[in-house]
Amino acid sequence: MTADGFHIPTNLIDHLHSSEKIVVLTGAGISAESGVPTFREAKTGLWSQYDPQELATPEAFNSNPELVWKWYTWRQRLIATAYPNAGHKALVSLEEYQANQAAGFVLITQNVDGLHQRAGSRNIIELHGNIFRTRCINQCRRDEQGPGQNTFPPRCPNCNGLLRPDVVWFGENLPREALLQASLASQTCDTFFSIGTSSTVEPAKSLPYGAKQSGAVIIEINPNPTSLSHSADFSLNGPAGIILPEIISSIRRES
Ligand code: OAD
């Protein structure tokens, strides 16, 4: 039982003790306690205040790159002043705890904020890109692009084409290799955590079902119910920054 009254079921901790491969899928909710807004929550979610069609589509970028870049620059600054929270840090501990298991631990994130990396997580798959990376719209020298170009909107030093944030926009495909690795990891794990995601966006929302079909135990952590909740073996209704540290304490206490 946490100080806030959350109870972590003993059979969940027993399962984690014997788990050989843990996959974690995170969404915007894990960064909420760091002060980074989510997307779909009423009032506070970004998509309740901004129109994604004007800011997060290739068409929006083609018609008004300045507006799109202003919005992404605002988000970059907001994220740069945020810090990883207790939930991010607990996932680092979970990865360390799993280090003695050969198949180990994979963290799949839909977040573009880089807070898992800053917390110290290592085996991370970024499904939707990273807000601090840019890439040339002409797809040249992708690996050599970085922030800090002098013009606004920034331009490619190689071909002078526009640089865009290296994130996945509505209507675009996910990075192929990242999606392949995420699907494979999900289908071969015995524990799948879905944390802080509304489970509304494909293909990420299908990953837990791939895991479940392969026999994995599904654990959801979210203060609100989602489309996944009724399929989860454990639905822990609370903030990740409280529940995840309690899971880590329980694992250590009972091992
Ligand atoms: P959403 O905004 O859709 O969902 C955030 C979820 O986090 C909600 O279900 C909240 O209940 C939950 N939540 C809020 N606070 C929490 C906390 N402290 N602990 C745990 N959960 C909490 O965000 P995503 O599911 O990540 O795509 O959205 C998926 C994708 O849609 C995003 O990656 C983004 C967006 O359009 C791209 O940018 C490509």
mmCIF file of N, CA and C in Angstrom, residues 40-160:
data_model
loop_
_atom_site.group_PDB
_atom_site.id
_atom_site.type_symbol
_atom_site.label_atom_id
_atom_site.label_comp_id
_atom_site.label_asym_id
_atom_site.label_seq_id
_atom_site.Cartn_x
_atom_site.Cartn_y
_atom_site.Cartn_z
ATOM 1 N N ARG A 40 -4.622 14.407 -24.969
ATOM 2 C CA ARG A 40 -6.068 14.264 -25.106
ATOM 3 C C ARG A 40 -6.863 14.524 -23.836
ATOM 4 N N GLU A 41 -6.224 14.927 -22.757
ATOM 5 C CA GLU A 41 -7.000 15.173 -21.551
ATOM 6 C C GLU A 41 -7.781 16.478 -21.695
ATOM 7 N N ALA A 42 -9.015 16.436 -21.234
ATOM 8 C CA ALA A 42 -9.876 17.613 -21.334
ATOM 9 C C ALA A 42 -9.202 18.782 -20.613
ATOM 10 N N LYS A 43 -9.274 19.944 -21.158
ATOM 11 C CA LYS A 43 -8.738 21.199 -20.611
ATOM 12 C C LYS A 43 -7.204 21.299 -20.715
ATOM 13 N N THR A 44 -6.468 20.297 -20.175
ATOM 14 C CA THR A 44 -5.009 20.457 -20.127
ATOM 15 C C THR A 44 -4.316 19.850 -21.346
ATOM 16 N N GLY A 45 -4.976 18.941 -22.072
ATOM 17 C CA GLY A 45 -4.328 18.255 -23.197
ATOM 18 C C GLY A 45 -4.058 19.216 -24.354
ATOM 19 N N LEU A 46 -2.911 18.998 -25.039
ATOM 20 C CA LEU A 46 -2.540 19.907 -26.135
ATOM 21 C C LEU A 46 -3.605 19.956 -27.215
ATOM 22 N N TRP A 47 -4.221 18.787 -27.501
ATOM 23 C CA TRP A 47 -5.200 18.782 -28.602
ATOM 24 C C TRP A 47 -6.555 19.384 -28.188
ATOM 25 N N SER A 48 -6.681 19.769 -26.906
ATOM 26 C CA SER A 48 -7.891 20.509 -26.534
ATOM 27 C C SER A 48 -7.664 22.014 -26.736
ATOM 28 N N GLN A 49 -6.389 22.401 -26.902
ATOM 29 C CA GLN A 49 -6.078 23.831 -27.070
ATOM 30 C C GLN A 49 -5.584 24.180 -28.468
ATOM 31 N N TYR A 50 -5.025 23.173 -29.142
ATOM 32 C CA TYR A 50 -4.452 23.427 -30.473
ATOM 33 C C TYR A 50 -5.035 22.413 -31.451
ATOM 34 N N ASP A 51 -5.110 22.835 -32.724
ATOM 35 C CA ASP A 51 -5.647 21.947 -33.748
ATOM 36 C C ASP A 51 -4.503 21.142 -34.380
ATOM 37 N N PRO A 52 -4.504 19.826 -34.169
ATOM 38 C CA PRO A 52 -3.383 19.040 -34.716
ATOM 39 C C PRO A 52 -3.273 19.157 -36.235
ATOM 40 N N GLN A 53 -4.400 19.409 -36.911
ATOM 41 C CA GLN A 53 -4.347 19.532 -38.372
ATOM 42 C C GLN A 53 -3.532 20.752 -38.804
ATOM 43 N N GLU A 54 -3.428 21.753 -37.927
ATOM 44 C CA GLU A 54 -2.671 22.969 -38.267
ATOM 45 C C GLU A 54 -1.216 22.894 -37.830
ATOM 46 N N LEU A 55 -0.898 21.885 -36.984
ATOM 47 C CA LEU A 55 0.431 21.878 -36.366
ATOM 48 C C LEU A 55 1.194 20.567 -36.502
ATOM 49 N N ALA A 56 0.495 19.492 -36.744
ATOM 50 C CA ALA A 56 1.160 18.184 -36.686
ATOM 51 C C ALA A 56 0.793 17.300 -37.873
ATOM 52 N N THR A 57 0.823 17.905 -39.055
ATOM 53 C CA THR A 57 0.643 17.126 -40.287
ATOM 54 C C THR A 57 1.661 17.635 -41.306
ATOM 55 N N PRO A 58 2.036 16.802 -42.284
ATOM 56 C CA PRO A 58 2.946 17.277 -43.335
ATOM 57 C C PRO A 58 2.320 18.430 -44.123
ATOM 58 N N GLU A 59 1.002 18.411 -44.293
ATOM 59 C CA GLU A 59 0.323 19.478 -45.038
ATOM 60 C C GLU A 59 0.458 20.813 -44.281
ATOM 61 N N ALA A 60 0.292 20.763 -42.958
ATOM 62 C CA ALA A 60 0.430 21.978 -42.152
ATOM 63 C C ALA A 60 1.835 22.555 -42.319
ATOM 64 N N PHE A 61 2.834 21.672 -42.299
ATOM 65 C CA PHE A 61 4.224 22.140 -42.425
ATOM 66 C C PHE A 61 4.463 22.746 -43.802
ATOM 67 N N ASN A 62 3.920 22.116 -44.843
ATOM 68 C CA ASN A 62 4.114 22.652 -46.194
ATOM 69 C C ASN A 62 3.483 24.027 -46.340
ATOM 70 N N SER A 63 2.310 24.222 -45.723
ATOM 71 C CA SER A 63 1.635 25.498 -45.960
ATOM 72 C C SER A 63 2.121 26.582 -44.999
ATOM 73 N N ASN A 64 2.574 26.226 -43.791
ATOM 74 C CA ASN A 64 3.016 27.265 -42.858
ATOM 75 C C ASN A 64 4.122 26.747 -41.932
ATOM 76 N N PRO A 65 5.333 26.589 -42.489
ATOM 77 C CA PRO A 65 6.417 26.033 -41.659
ATOM 78 C C PRO A 65 6.764 26.917 -40.461
ATOM 79 N N GLU A 66 6.586 28.241 -40.598
ATOM 80 C CA GLU A 66 6.907 29.133 -39.464
ATOM 81 C C GLU A 66 6.010 28.821 -38.268
ATOM 82 N N LEU A 67 4.707 28.694 -38.545
ATOM 83 C CA LEU A 67 3.758 28.426 -37.459
ATOM 84 C C LEU A 67 4.077 27.093 -36.785
ATOM 85 N N VAL A 68 4.322 26.083 -37.605
ATOM 86 C CA VAL A 68 4.630 24.756 -37.043
ATOM 87 C C VAL A 68 5.904 24.822 -36.208
ATOM 88 N N TRP A 69 6.929 25.503 -36.730
ATOM 89 C CA TRP A 69 8.186 25.588 -35.988
ATOM 90 C C TRP A 69 8.050 26.401 -34.696
ATOM 91 N N LYS A 70 7.186 27.448 -34.737
ATOM 92 C CA LYS A 70 6.976 28.223 -33.505
ATOM 93 C C LYS A 70 6.413 27.337 -32.413
ATOM 94 N N TRP A 71 5.446 26.500 -32.809
ATOM 95 C CA TRP A 71 4.821 25.621 -31.830
ATOM 96 C C TRP A 71 5.822 24.589 -31.310
ATOM 97 N N TYR A 72 6.629 24.020 -32.204
ATOM 98 C CA TYR A 72 7.607 23.013 -31.767
ATOM 99 C C TYR A 72 8.725 23.652 -30.930
ATOM 100 N N THR A 73 9.083 24.907 -31.266
ATOM 101 C CA THR A 73 10.115 25.591 -30.466
ATOM 102 C C THR A 73 9.595 25.841 -29.054
ATOM 103 N N TRP A 74 8.306 26.224 -28.970
ATOM 104 C CA TRP A 74 7.690 26.414 -27.643
ATOM 105 C C TRP A 74 7.735 25.104 -26.860
ATOM 106 N N ARG A 75 7.383 23.999 -27.506
ATOM 107 C CA ARG A 75 7.389 22.705 -26.799
ATOM 108 C C ARG A 75 8.817 22.275 -26.428
ATOM 109 N N GLN A 76 9.757 22.508 -27.346
ATOM 110 C CA GLN A 76 11.156 22.158 -27.027
ATOM 111 C C GLN A 76 11.608 22.878 -25.757
ATOM 112 N N ARG A 77 11.254 24.179 -25.668
ATOM 113 C CA ARG A 77 11.698 24.964 -24.487
ATOM 114 C C ARG A 77 11.039 24.454 -23.222
ATOM 115 N N LEU A 78 9.745 24.150 -23.341
ATOM 116 C CA LEU A 78 9.002 23.645 -22.177
ATOM 117 C C LEU A 78 9.633 22.330 -21.672
ATOM 118 N N ILE A 79 9.932 21.456 -22.620
ATOM 119 C CA ILE A 79 10.495 20.146 -22.242
ATOM 120 C C ILE A 79 11.914 20.304 -21.701
ATOM 121 N N ALA A 80 12.668 21.240 -22.296
ATOM 122 C CA ALA A 80 14.066 21.423 -21.863
ATOM 123 C C ALA A 80 14.146 21.879 -20.407
ATOM 124 N N THR A 81 13.080 22.542 -19.913
ATOM 125 C CA THR A 81 13.115 22.998 -18.523
ATOM 126 C C THR A 81 12.473 21.975 -17.572
ATOM 127 N N ALA A 82 11.963 20.860 -18.126
ATOM 128 C CA ALA A 82 11.345 19.819 -17.290
ATOM 129 C C ALA A 82 12.409 18.802 -16.855
ATOM 130 N N TYR A 83 12.081 18.042 -15.811
ATOM 131 C CA TYR A 83 13.002 17.015 -15.313
ATOM 132 C C TYR A 83 12.299 15.671 -15.250
ATOM 133 N N PRO A 84 13.037 14.574 -15.431
ATOM 134 C CA PRO A 84 12.432 13.253 -15.257
ATOM 135 C C PRO A 84 11.818 13.147 -13.859
ATOM 136 N N ASN A 85 10.673 12.480 -13.754
ATOM 137 C CA ASN A 85 9.995 12.354 -12.457
ATOM 138 C C ASN A 85 10.186 10.946 -11.877
ATOM 139 N N ALA A 86 9.524 10.710 -10.761
ATOM 140 C CA ALA A 86 9.703 9.430 -10.051
ATOM 141 C C ALA A 86 9.306 8.228 -10.923
ATOM 142 N N GLY A 87 8.351 8.428 -11.833
ATOM 143 C CA GLY A 87 7.946 7.331 -12.737
ATOM 144 C C GLY A 87 9.051 6.982 -13.712
ATOM 145 N N HIS A 88 9.640 8.003 -14.351
ATOM 146 C CA HIS A 88 10.767 7.741 -15.260
ATOM 147 C C HIS A 88 11.888 7.013 -14.497
ATOM 148 N N LYS A 89 12.169 7.491 -13.267
ATOM 149 C CA LYS A 89 13.296 6.926 -12.514
ATOM 150 C C LYS A 89 13.025 5.487 -12.096
ATOM 151 N N ALA A 90 11.763 5.198 -11.771
ATOM 152 C CA ALA A 90 11.425 3.817 -11.388
ATOM 153 C C ALA A 90 11.632 2.865 -12.571
ATOM 154 N N LEU A 91 11.388 3.350 -13.789
ATOM 155 C CA LEU A 91 11.618 2.479 -14.955
ATOM 156 C C LEU A 91 13.108 2.197 -15.162
ATOM 157 N N VAL A 92 13.961 3.146 -14.752
ATOM 158 C CA VAL A 92 15.406 2.881 -14.788
ATOM 159 C C VAL A 92 15.730 1.751 -13.798
ATOM 160 N N SER A 93 15.123 1.814 -12.609
ATOM 161 C CA SER A 93 15.353 0.761 -11.600
ATOM 162 C C SER A 93 14.841 -0.589 -12.105
ATOM 163 N N LEU A 94 13.693 -0.573 -12.809
ATOM 164 C CA LEU A 94 13.142 -1.835 -13.322
ATOM 165 C C LEU A 94 14.099 -2.440 -14.354
ATOM 166 N N GLU A 95 14.667 -1.594 -15.201
ATOM 167 C CA GLU A 95 15.630 -2.078 -16.199
ATOM 168 C C GLU A 95 16.860 -2.654 -15.497
ATOM 169 N N GLU A 96 17.313 -1.974 -14.432
ATOM 170 C CA GLU A 96 18.480 -2.469 -13.690
ATOM 171 C C GLU A 96 18.152 -3.797 -13.014
ATOM 172 N N TYR A 97 16.932 -3.882 -12.466
ATOM 173 C CA TYR A 97 16.507 -5.117 -11.800
ATOM 174 C C TYR A 97 16.495 -6.282 -12.788
ATOM 175 N N GLN A 98 16.115 -5.994 -14.021
ATOM 176 C CA GLN A 98 16.013 -7.044 -15.043
ATOM 177 C C GLN A 98 17.364 -7.384 -15.667
ATOM 178 N N ALA A 99 18.403 -6.657 -15.302
ATOM 179 C CA ALA A 99 19.689 -6.808 -15.996
ATOM 180 C C ALA A 99 20.233 -8.231 -15.932
ATOM 181 N N ASN A 100 19.832 -8.994 -14.894
ATOM 182 C CA ASN A 100 20.326 -10.373 -14.797
ATOM 183 C C ASN A 100 19.502 -11.353 -15.631
ATOM 184 N N GLN A 101 18.459 -10.857 -16.302
ATOM 185 C CA GLN A 101 17.670 -11.717 -17.194
ATOM 186 C C GLN A 101 18.189 -11.522 -18.610
ATOM 187 N N ALA A 102 18.510 -12.623 -19.295
ATOM 188 C CA ALA A 102 19.110 -12.505 -20.623
ATOM 189 C C ALA A 102 18.213 -11.719 -21.583
ATOM 190 N N ALA A 103 16.909 -12.032 -21.558
ATOM 191 C CA ALA A 103 16.010 -11.390 -22.529
ATOM 192 C C ALA A 103 15.659 -9.974 -22.124
ATOM 193 N N GLY A 104 15.739 -9.723 -20.790
ATOM 194 C CA GLY A 104 15.733 -8.385 -20.279
ATOM 195 C C GLY A 104 14.530 -7.491 -20.363
ATOM 196 N N PHE A 105 14.759 -6.322 -20.914
ATOM 197 C CA PHE A 105 13.855 -5.207 -20.724
ATOM 198 C C PHE A 105 13.888 -4.295 -21.955
ATOM 199 N N VAL A 106 12.722 -3.970 -22.456
ATOM 200 C CA VAL A 106 12.627 -3.040 -23.594
ATOM 201 C C VAL A 106 11.622 -1.957 -23.242
ATOM 202 N N LEU A 107 12.019 -0.717 -23.427
ATOM 203 C CA LEU A 107 11.126 0.420 -23.173
ATOM 204 C C LEU A 107 10.743 1.041 -24.506
ATOM 205 N N ILE A 108 9.461 0.910 -24.833
ATOM 206 C CA ILE A 108 8.948 1.504 -26.077
ATOM 207 C C ILE A 108 8.222 2.783 -25.679
ATOM 208 N N THR A 109 8.573 3.893 -26.279
ATOM 209 C CA THR A 109 7.867 5.121 -25.912
ATOM 210 C C THR A 109 7.264 5.809 -27.129
ATOM 211 N N GLN A 110 6.055 6.356 -26.896
ATOM 212 C CA GLN A 110 5.443 7.213 -27.919
ATOM 213 C C GLN A 110 5.883 8.655 -27.708
ATOM 214 N N ASN A 111 6.583 8.910 -26.613
ATOM 215 C CA ASN A 111 6.946 10.286 -26.279
ATOM 216 C C ASN A 111 8.156 10.746 -27.086
ATOM 217 N N VAL A 112 8.146 12.037 -27.389
ATOM 218 C CA VAL A 112 9.242 12.611 -28.167
ATOM 219 C C VAL A 112 10.132 13.484 -27.279
ATOM 220 N N ASP A 113 9.882 13.432 -25.942
ATOM 221 C CA ASP A 113 10.514 14.410 -25.048
ATOM 222 C C ASP A 113 11.905 14.026 -24.543
ATOM 223 N N GLY A 114 12.336 12.788 -24.765
ATOM 224 C CA GLY A 114 13.684 12.387 -24.339
ATOM 225 C C GLY A 114 13.845 12.265 -22.830
ATOM 226 N N LEU A 115 12.749 12.316 -22.056
ATOM 227 C CA LEU A 115 12.905 12.274 -20.587
ATOM 228 C C LEU A 115 13.329 10.888 -20.087
ATOM 229 N N HIS A 116 12.964 9.826 -20.814
ATOM 230 C CA HIS A 116 13.440 8.494 -20.404
ATOM 231 C C HIS A 116 14.969 8.418 -20.518
ATOM 232 N N GLN A 117 15.507 8.962 -21.615
ATOM 233 C CA GLN A 117 16.969 8.949 -21.790
ATOM 234 C C GLN A 117 17.621 9.771 -20.680
ATOM 235 N N ARG A 118 17.029 10.952 -20.391
ATOM 236 C CA ARG A 118 17.635 11.812 -19.359
ATOM 237 C C ARG A 118 17.560 11.165 -17.981
ATOM 238 N N ALA A 119 16.535 10.339 -17.753
ATOM 239 C CA ALA A 119 16.434 9.638 -16.459
ATOM 240 C C ALA A 119 17.503 8.553 -16.350
ATOM 241 N N GLY A 120 17.923 7.992 -17.498
ATOM 242 C CA GLY A 120 18.952 6.946 -17.479
ATOM 243 C C GLY A 120 18.515 5.613 -18.055
ATOM 244 N N SER A 121 17.289 5.533 -18.610
ATOM 245 C CA SER A 121 16.889 4.293 -19.283
ATOM 246 C C SER A 121 17.792 4.081 -20.490
ATOM 247 N N ARG A 122 18.041 2.816 -20.816
ATOM 248 C CA ARG A 122 19.026 2.532 -21.873
ATOM 249 C C ARG A 122 18.406 1.897 -23.106
ATOM 250 N N ASN A 123 17.626 0.844 -22.902
ATOM 251 C CA ASN A 123 17.119 0.104 -24.067
ATOM 252 C C ASN A 123 15.769 0.681 -24.501
ATOM 253 N N ILE A 124 15.834 1.768 -25.254
ATOM 254 C CA ILE A 124 14.630 2.548 -25.580
ATOM 255 C C ILE A 124 14.345 2.487 -27.074
ATOM 256 N N ILE A 125 13.081 2.284 -27.401
ATOM 257 C CA ILE A 125 12.649 2.404 -28.797
ATOM 258 C C ILE A 125 11.732 3.627 -28.881
ATOM 259 N N GLU A 126 12.115 4.607 -29.680
ATOM 260 C CA GLU A 126 11.281 5.805 -29.867
ATOM 261 C C GLU A 126 10.386 5.594 -31.079
ATOM 262 N N LEU A 127 9.091 5.437 -30.815
ATOM 263 C CA LEU A 127 8.162 5.142 -31.914
ATOM 264 C C LEU A 127 7.790 6.382 -32.714
ATOM 265 N N HIS A 128 7.751 7.545 -32.045
ATOM 266 C CA HIS A 128 7.260 8.762 -32.705
ATOM 267 C C HIS A 128 8.348 9.801 -32.904
ATOM 268 N N GLY A 129 9.624 9.382 -32.809
ATOM 269 C CA GLY A 129 10.725 10.309 -33.044
ATOM 270 C C GLY A 129 11.137 11.059 -31.793
ATOM 271 N N ASN A 130 11.854 12.181 -32.013
ATOM 272 C CA ASN A 130 12.372 12.960 -30.884
ATOM 273 C C ASN A 130 12.319 14.443 -31.253
ATOM 274 N N ILE A 131 11.742 15.218 -30.369
ATOM 275 C CA ILE A 131 11.474 16.635 -30.670
ATOM 276 C C ILE A 131 12.753 17.468 -30.764
ATOM 277 N N PHE A 132 13.850 16.954 -30.226
ATOM 278 C CA PHE A 132 15.102 17.711 -30.267
ATOM 279 C C PHE A 132 15.946 17.390 -31.504
ATOM 280 N N ARG A 133 15.487 16.434 -32.314
ATOM 281 C CA ARG A 133 16.196 16.155 -33.572
ATOM 282 C C ARG A 133 15.464 16.834 -34.723
ATOM 283 N N THR A 134 16.210 17.176 -35.762
ATOM 284 C CA THR A 134 15.580 17.679 -36.980
ATOM 285 C C THR A 134 16.000 16.792 -38.138
ATOM 286 N N ARG A 135 15.237 16.873 -39.230
ATOM 287 C CA ARG A 135 15.699 16.226 -40.456
ATOM 288 C C ARG A 135 15.264 17.052 -41.656
ATOM 289 N N CYS A 136 16.044 16.885 -42.723
ATOM 290 C CA CYS A 136 15.816 17.667 -43.934
ATOM 291 C C CYS A 136 14.607 17.101 -44.679
ATOM 292 N N ILE A 137 13.739 17.992 -45.175
ATOM 293 C CA ILE A 137 12.561 17.476 -45.897
ATOM 294 C C ILE A 137 12.979 16.786 -47.193
ATOM 295 N N ASN A 138 14.214 17.060 -47.656
ATOM 296 C CA ASN A 138 14.708 16.360 -48.856
ATOM 297 C C ASN A 138 15.435 15.067 -48.488
ATOM 298 N N GLN A 139 15.403 14.742 -47.199
ATOM 299 C CA GLN A 139 15.954 13.489 -46.681
ATOM 300 C C GLN A 139 17.436 13.326 -46.945
ATOM 301 N N CYS A 140 18.182 14.438 -46.995
ATOM 302 C CA CYS A 140 19.615 14.278 -47.216
ATOM 303 C C CYS A 140 20.363 14.313 -45.888
ATOM 304 N N ARG A 141 21.404 13.563 -45.819
ATOM 305 C CA ARG A 141 22.327 13.537 -44.660
ATOM 306 C C ARG A 141 21.591 13.583 -43.330
ATOM 307 N N ARG A 142 20.607 12.710 -43.220
ATOM 308 C CA ARG A 142 19.735 12.697 -42.056
ATOM 309 C C ARG A 142 20.488 12.726 -40.727
ATOM 310 N N ASP A 143 21.578 11.936 -40.654
ATOM 311 C CA ASP A 143 22.253 11.792 -39.372
ATOM 312 C C ASP A 143 23.041 13.035 -38.966
ATOM 313 N N GLU A 144 23.265 13.928 -39.909
ATOM 314 C CA GLU A 144 24.117 15.076 -39.580
ATOM 315 C C GLU A 144 23.325 16.305 -39.179
ATOM 316 N N GLN A 145 22.013 16.185 -39.149
ATOM 317 C CA GLN A 145 21.210 17.346 -38.778
ATOM 318 C C GLN A 145 21.149 17.457 -37.259
ATOM 319 N N GLY A 146 21.168 18.667 -36.779
ATOM 320 C CA GLY A 146 21.017 18.885 -35.339
ATOM 321 C C GLY A 146 20.361 20.218 -35.116
ATOM 322 N N PRO A 147 20.054 20.542 -33.861
ATOM 323 C CA PRO A 147 19.429 21.826 -33.598
ATOM 324 C C PRO A 147 20.447 22.963 -33.758
ATOM 325 N N GLY A 148 20.010 24.188 -33.628
ATOM 326 C CA GLY A 148 20.925 25.320 -33.588
ATOM 327 C C GLY A 148 21.235 25.927 -34.947
ATOM 328 N N GLN A 149 20.392 25.672 -35.962
ATOM 329 C CA GLN A 149 20.593 26.356 -37.239
ATOM 330 C C GLN A 149 20.263 27.845 -37.026
ATOM 331 N N ASN A 150 20.899 28.695 -37.828
ATOM 332 C CA ASN A 150 20.749 30.132 -37.587
ATOM 333 C C ASN A 150 19.481 30.747 -38.159
ATOM 334 N N THR A 151 18.912 30.138 -39.194
ATOM 335 C CA THR A 151 17.729 30.741 -39.814
ATOM 336 C C THR A 151 16.464 30.211 -39.151
ATOM 337 N N PHE A 152 15.369 30.961 -39.333
ATOM 338 C CA PHE A 152 14.074 30.479 -38.838
ATOM 339 C C PHE A 152 13.048 30.611 -39.970
ATOM 340 N N PRO A 153 12.389 29.550 -40.366
ATOM 341 C CA PRO A 153 12.602 28.183 -39.924
ATOM 342 C C PRO A 153 13.996 27.676 -40.331
ATOM 343 N N PRO A 154 14.521 26.712 -39.575
ATOM 344 C CA PRO A 154 15.883 26.253 -39.857
ATOM 345 C C PRO A 154 15.999 25.582 -41.230
ATOM 346 N N ARG A 155 17.167 25.708 -41.828
ATOM 347 C CA ARG A 155 17.391 25.120 -43.151
ATOM 348 C C ARG A 155 18.570 24.158 -43.128
ATOM 349 N N CYS A 156 18.535 23.234 -44.045
ATOM 350 C CA CYS A 156 19.557 22.189 -44.129
ATOM 351 C C CYS A 156 20.877 22.794 -44.609
ATOM 352 N N PRO A 157 21.970 22.558 -43.854
ATOM 353 C CA PRO A 157 23.263 23.105 -44.275
ATOM 354 C C PRO A 157 23.766 22.452 -45.561
ATOM 355 N N ASN A 158 23.192 21.328 -45.900
ATOM 356 C CA ASN A 158 23.652 20.595 -47.083
ATOM 357 C C ASN A 158 22.964 21.071 -48.364
ATOM 358 N N CYS A 159 21.615 21.132 -48.348
ATOM 359 C CA CYS A 159 20.884 21.432 -49.594
ATOM 360 C C CYS A 159 20.018 22.681 -49.473
ATOM 361 N N ASN A 160 20.019 23.311 -48.297
ATOM 362 C CA ASN A 160 19.221 24.513 -48.032
ATOM 363 C C ASN A 160 17.712 24.251 -48.028
#
